[in-house]
Amino acid sequence: MPNIRIIDSISDAGSASRPNEDAAGGNATCAFVIDGATGLGGNSIVGLHGSDAAWLAQFAQSSFEQMVRPGREMAEVVEEFNARAANVVHEAAHSLPIEPWNLPVASFQMVRIEDDELVTYGLGDCRLFLVGDDGKVIETSALKGAAQAEREGARLALAHAGGFSAYQALAEEPTVRDELRRRRAAYNSPASGVWTLGVEPDAGNHLASELLTPTLPATGLLCSDGFAALADQYLRYSPQELVAAARENGLSTLLDELRRIERVEDPDGTKYPRFKMSDDATALLFEIIE
């Protein structure tokens, strides 16, 4: 039976002016990262330091560590978690109507040991990079192609907003914000095909899952898209190189490099189009052994 061991983890807010809306965690049988989606200008409903996304990420972290246990289906875990989150959100709203785009949502990616198998589950655009002892690489996300789509969307938004000089987060620009609100309002419905952690229990029926068969021992990296940008957006590393650098140099060194790219090399987003100068960045390094 394989075993999972967490080696290192890091989580850093993209801006000192807002809370970190990512989280990471694990237990004896799983490891995971969570990426809360920053609010789009509405009032906080539950709020953690004024952020529903930060609340949802922290709530999911503690809930997953308690709820993900041997023999329990992951779809059932997500269904129950989202039902709990919905109860908290609607009680906090005091029966007042909530705009669909203002409901808290989050992505996650998890690696889980189930009997003698290794499985990954996810919703949204977090990333997994896994390198087996034979050097073969497995990389995946529940929302494939998200990095390219976001890059193209950010390119258009940057051109419209005039870069980061006026808005450090493009979602603050009214026209861009309206379009992002329109898209997010469609989440957790067949119309969008994007399912998340949040307030819709049916998301448990739309989990992306893959059986993983690396040669053991294997080393893996779970990342929010803000950290995975080193490979997916900034192209500084291949997936294999990113895992090797994390193991050899530590996650803090990679985080320093990430922030240097964003804040020194490309502070205006012209080379690497993105919706924020710096996104929250979270990574968890782990190994799978026999």
C-alpha positions as semicolon CSV with decimal commas, in nm:
position;residue;x (nm);y (nm);z (nm)
1;M;0,000;0,000;0,000
2;P;0,146;0,340;-0,093
3;N;0,202;0,608;0,169
4;I;0,199;0,984;0,133
5;R;0,440;1,217;0,312
6;I;0,426;1,595;0,295
7;I;0,777;1,739;0,260
8;D;0,720;2,113;0,234
9;S;0,442;2,367;0,185
10;I;0,413;2,739;0,130
11;S;0,128;2,987;0,088
12;D;0,169;3,356;0,015
13;A;-0,080;3,636;-0,046
14;G;-0,041;3,813;-0,376
15;S;-0,086;4,154;-0,216
16;A;-0,030;4,294;0,131
17;S;-0,361;4,479;0,098
18;R;-0,581;4,168;0,089
19;P;-0,591;3,834;0,273
20;N;-0,448;3,513;0,136
21;E;-0,737;3,323;-0,024
22;D;-0,545;2,997;-0,073
23;A;-0,494;2,706;0,165
24;A;-0,318;2,369;0,172
25;G;-0,333;2,066;0,397
26;G;-0,352;1,693;0,430
27;N;-0,377;1,393;0,656
28;A;-0,249;1,036;0,658
29;T;-0,419;0,951;0,328
30;C;-0,432;1,274;0,127
31;A;-0,272;1,606;0,038
32;F;-0,443;1,902;-0,128
33;V;-0,437;2,268;-0,224
34;I;-0,734;2,507;-0,234
35;D;-0,763;2,832;-0,427
36;G;-1,046;3,066;-0,330
37;A;-1,173;3,294;-0,606
38;T;-1,133;3,661;-0,515
39;G;-1,463;3,848;-0,480
40;L;-1,580;4,070;-0,763
41;G;-1,671;4,380;-0,570
42;G;-1,976;4,269;-0,377
43;N;-2,024;4,286;-0,002
44;S;-1,865;4,011;0,206
45;I;-2,125;3,761;0,329
46;V;-1,939;3,546;0,580
47;G;-1,597;3,697;0,551
48;L;-1,254;3,626;0,693
49;H;-1,078;3,962;0,711
50;G;-1,346;4,078;0,469
51;S;-1,299;3,793;0,221
52;D;-1,553;3,516;0,163
53;A;-1,291;3,338;-0,050
54;A;-1,046;3,330;0,242
55;W;-1,320;3,194;0,469
56;L;-1,414;2,924;0,219
57;A;-1,052;2,814;0,168
58;Q;-0,989;2,783;0,542
59;F;-1,321;2,606;0,597
60;A;-1,242;2,359;0,319
61;Q;-0,895;2,292;0,459
62;S;-1,017;2,200;0,805
63;S;-1,316;2,008;0,668
64;F;-1,112;1,800;0,424
65;E;-0,860;1,709;0,692
66;Q;-1,146;1,576;0,905
67;M;-1,376;1,432;0,639
68;V;-1,140;1,258;0,395
69;R;-1,111;0,917;0,556
70;P;-1,055;0,564;0,420
71;G;-1,366;0,416;0,265
72;R;-1,546;0,746;0,214
73;E;-1,623;0,851;-0,143
74;M;-1,476;1,185;-0,243
75;A;-1,797;1,284;-0,420
76;E;-1,980;1,239;-0,090
77;V;-1,722;1,455;0,090
78;V;-1,764;1,741;-0,158
79;E;-2,142;1,712;-0,152
80;E;-2,151;1,732;0,227
81;F;-1,895;2,011;0,245
82;N;-2,080;2,227;-0,006
83;A;-2,406;2,168;0,179
84;R;-2,242;2,282;0,503
85;A;-2,092;2,587;0,333
86;A;-2,431;2,675;0,182
87;N;-2,591;2,666;0,526
88;V;-2,329;2,903;0,667
89;V;-2,357;3,143;0,373
90;H;-2,737;3,161;0,373
91;E;-2,758;3,198;0,750
92;A;-2,502;3,480;0,737
93;A;-2,702;3,651;0,461
94;H;-3,010;3,664;0,688
95;S;-3,240;3,552;0,403
96;L;-3,138;3,848;0,188
97;P;-3,090;3,767;-0,181
98;I;-2,733;3,703;-0,298
99;E;-2,620;3,779;-0,652
100;P;-2,498;3,452;-0,811
101;W;-2,159;3,607;-0,892
102;N;-2,114;3,701;-0,525
103;L;-2,137;3,345;-0,391
104;P;-1,801;3,216;-0,260
105;V;-1,628;2,961;-0,482
106;A;-1,294;2,782;-0,473
107;S;-1,089;2,537;-0,676
108;F;-0,901;2,240;-0,532
109;Q;-0,675;1,955;-0,634
110;M;-0,609;1,652;-0,414
111;V;-0,397;1,339;-0,422
112;R;-0,549;1,056;-0,223
113;I;-0,454;0,701;-0,134
114;E;-0,745;0,460;-0,177
115;D;-0,657;0,104;-0,075
116;D;-0,363;0,017;-0,304
117;E;-0,430;0,295;-0,554
118;L;-0,335;0,659;-0,592
119;V;-0,610;0,888;-0,721
120;T;-0,630;1,261;-0,787
121;Y;-0,953;1,460;-0,755
122;G;-1,024;1,819;-0,836
123;L;-1,257;2,103;-0,924
124;G;-1,132;2,414;-1,100
125;D;-0,783;2,517;-1,206
126;C;-0,539;2,401;-0,938
127;R;-0,253;2,184;-1,066
128;L;-0,076;1,856;-0,997
129;F;0,276;1,771;-1,118
130;L;0,395;1,420;-1,031
131;V;0,729;1,263;-1,125
132;G;0,786;0,891;-1,088
133;D;1,113;0,720;-1,002
134;D;1,157;0,643;-1,373
135;G;1,138;1,015;-1,459
136;K;0,796;0,997;-1,624
137;V;0,577;1,300;-1,558
138;I;0,206;1,312;-1,484
139;E;0,048;1,656;-1,491
140;T;-0,318;1,740;-1,465
141;S;-0,587;1,983;-1,361
142;A;-0,961;1,949;-1,322
143;L;-1,005;2,240;-1,565
144;K;-0,771;2,162;-1,852
145;G;-0,672;2,449;-2,075
146;A;-0,749;2,704;-1,805
147;A;-0,403;2,864;-1,813
148;Q;-0,421;2,940;-2,185
149;A;-0,778;3,070;-2,164
150;E;-0,691;3,297;-1,871
151;R;-0,385;3,431;-2,051
152;E;-0,593;3,530;-2,355
153;G;-0,863;3,685;-2,138
154;A;-0,603;3,879;-1,941
155;R;-0,440;4,006;-2,260
156;L;-0,770;4,163;-2,371
157;A;-0,848;4,297;-2,023
158;L;-0,502;4,456;-1,990
159;A;-0,543;4,631;-2,323
160;H;-0,884;4,763;-2,220
161;A;-0,779;4,874;-1,870
162;G;-0,447;5,023;-1,975
163;G;-0,231;4,787;-1,770
164;F;-0,168;4,764;-1,397
165;S;-0,088;5,133;-1,355
166;A;-0,454;5,208;-1,287
167;Y;-0,567;4,872;-1,146
168;Q;-0,338;4,621;-0,972
169;A;-0,623;4,372;-1,015
170;L;-0,807;4,406;-1,345
171;A;-1,133;4,294;-1,184
172;E;-1,151;4,645;-1,036
173;E;-1,205;4,794;-1,384
174;P;-1,584;4,822;-1,435
175;T;-1,615;4,664;-1,780
176;V;-1,377;4,380;-1,699
177;R;-1,553;4,326;-1,366
178;D;-1,894;4,303;-1,535
179;E;-1,767;4,035;-1,774
180;L;-1,608;3,837;-1,489
181;R;-1,933;3,862;-1,292
182;R;-2,125;3,728;-1,591
183;R;-1,895;3,428;-1,618
184;R;-1,888;3,352;-1,247
185;A;-2,267;3,371;-1,219
186;A;-2,281;3,068;-1,451
187;Y;-2,049;2,854;-1,236
188;N;-2,189;2,532;-1,091
189;S;-2,435;2,484;-1,372
190;P;-2,435;2,272;-1,688
191;A;-2,426;2,595;-1,889
192;S;-2,068;2,671;-1,787
193;G;-1,931;2,325;-1,709
194;V;-1,726;2,486;-1,431
195;W;-1,794;2,328;-1,092
196;T;-1,637;2,439;-0,765
197;L;-1,624;2,413;-0,393
198;G;-1,886;2,652;-0,260
199;V;-2,259;2,628;-0,204
200;E;-2,374;2,378;-0,469
201;P;-2,383;2,017;-0,336
202;D;-2,427;1,879;-0,689
203;A;-2,065;1,975;-0,761
204;G;-1,975;1,646;-0,594
205;N;-2,119;1,470;-0,899
206;H;-1,887;1,662;-1,132
207;L;-1,549;1,590;-0,976
208;A;-1,262;1,534;-1,216
209;S;-1,073;1,223;-1,109
210;E;-0,780;1,026;-1,248
211;L;-0,607;0,708;-1,140
212;L;-0,234;0,776;-1,102
213;T;0,021;0,503;-1,170
214;P;0,367;0,652;-1,116
215;T;0,672;0,437;-1,055
216;L;0,739;0,461;-0,683
217;P;0,892;0,636;-0,507
218;A;0,739;0,943;-0,669
219;T;0,762;1,314;-0,591
220;G;0,472;1,550;-0,650
221;L;0,376;1,914;-0,635
222;L;0,021;2,038;-0,580
223;C;-0,019;2,407;-0,670
224;S;-0,270;2,684;-0,697
225;D;-0,258;2,840;-1,042
226;G;-0,074;3,137;-0,892
227;F;0,225;2,916;-0,809
228;A;0,193;2,689;-1,113
229;A;0,243;3,004;-1,325
230;L;0,618;2,937;-1,301
231;A;0,559;2,650;-1,546
232;D;0,223;2,729;-1,706
233;Q;0,249;3,104;-1,767
234;Y;0,607;3,221;-1,720
235;L;0,763;2,907;-1,875
236;R;1,063;2,911;-1,643
237;Y;1,038;2,538;-1,577
238;S;0,900;2,225;-1,732
239;P;0,678;2,027;-1,492
240;Q;0,966;1,787;-1,422
241;E;1,209;2,074;-1,363
242;L;0,964;2,249;-1,131
243;V;0,926;1,941;-0,911
244;A;1,304;1,889;-0,907
245;A;1,366;2,254;-0,814
246;A;1,109;2,235;-0,536
247;R;1,280;1,926;-0,394
248;E;1,635;2,052;-0,433
249;N;1,601;2,422;-0,353
250;G;1,281;2,448;-0,149
251;L;0,947;2,613;-0,216
252;S;1,052;2,947;-0,065
253;T;1,323;2,986;-0,330
254;L;1,069;2,924;-0,605
255;L;0,827;3,170;-0,448
256;D;1,099;3,437;-0,445
257;E;1,159;3,374;-0,814
258;L;0,786;3,394;-0,888
259;R;0,749;3,731;-0,716
260;R;1,064;3,866;-0,883
261;I;0,918;3,786;-1,226
262;E;0,589;3,956;-1,140
263;R;0,714;4,261;-0,955
264;V;1,054;4,332;-1,109
265;E;1,073;4,172;-1,454
266;D;0,713;4,222;-1,568
267;P;0,526;4,457;-1,334
268;D;0,300;4,588;-1,612
269;G;0,191;4,246;-1,743
270;T;0,306;4,309;-2,100
271;K;0,527;3,999;-2,122
272;Y;0,302;3,771;-1,917
273;P;-0,063;3,884;-1,935
274;R;-0,251;3,814;-1,613
275;F;-0,548;3,952;-1,419
276;K;-0,342;4,053;-1,113
277;M;0,011;4,178;-1,080
278;S;0,060;3,895;-0,827
279;D;-0,189;3,622;-0,743
280;D;-0,196;3,425;-0,419
281;A;0,052;3,139;-0,456
282;T;0,034;2,807;-0,272
283;A;0,227;2,484;-0,320
284;L;0,261;2,156;-0,136
285;L;0,551;1,920;-0,203
286;F;0,500;1,552;-0,121
287;E;0,634;1,206;-0,189
288;I;0,461;0,874;-0,243
289;I;0,648;0,568;-0,120
290;E;0,569;0,199;-0,085
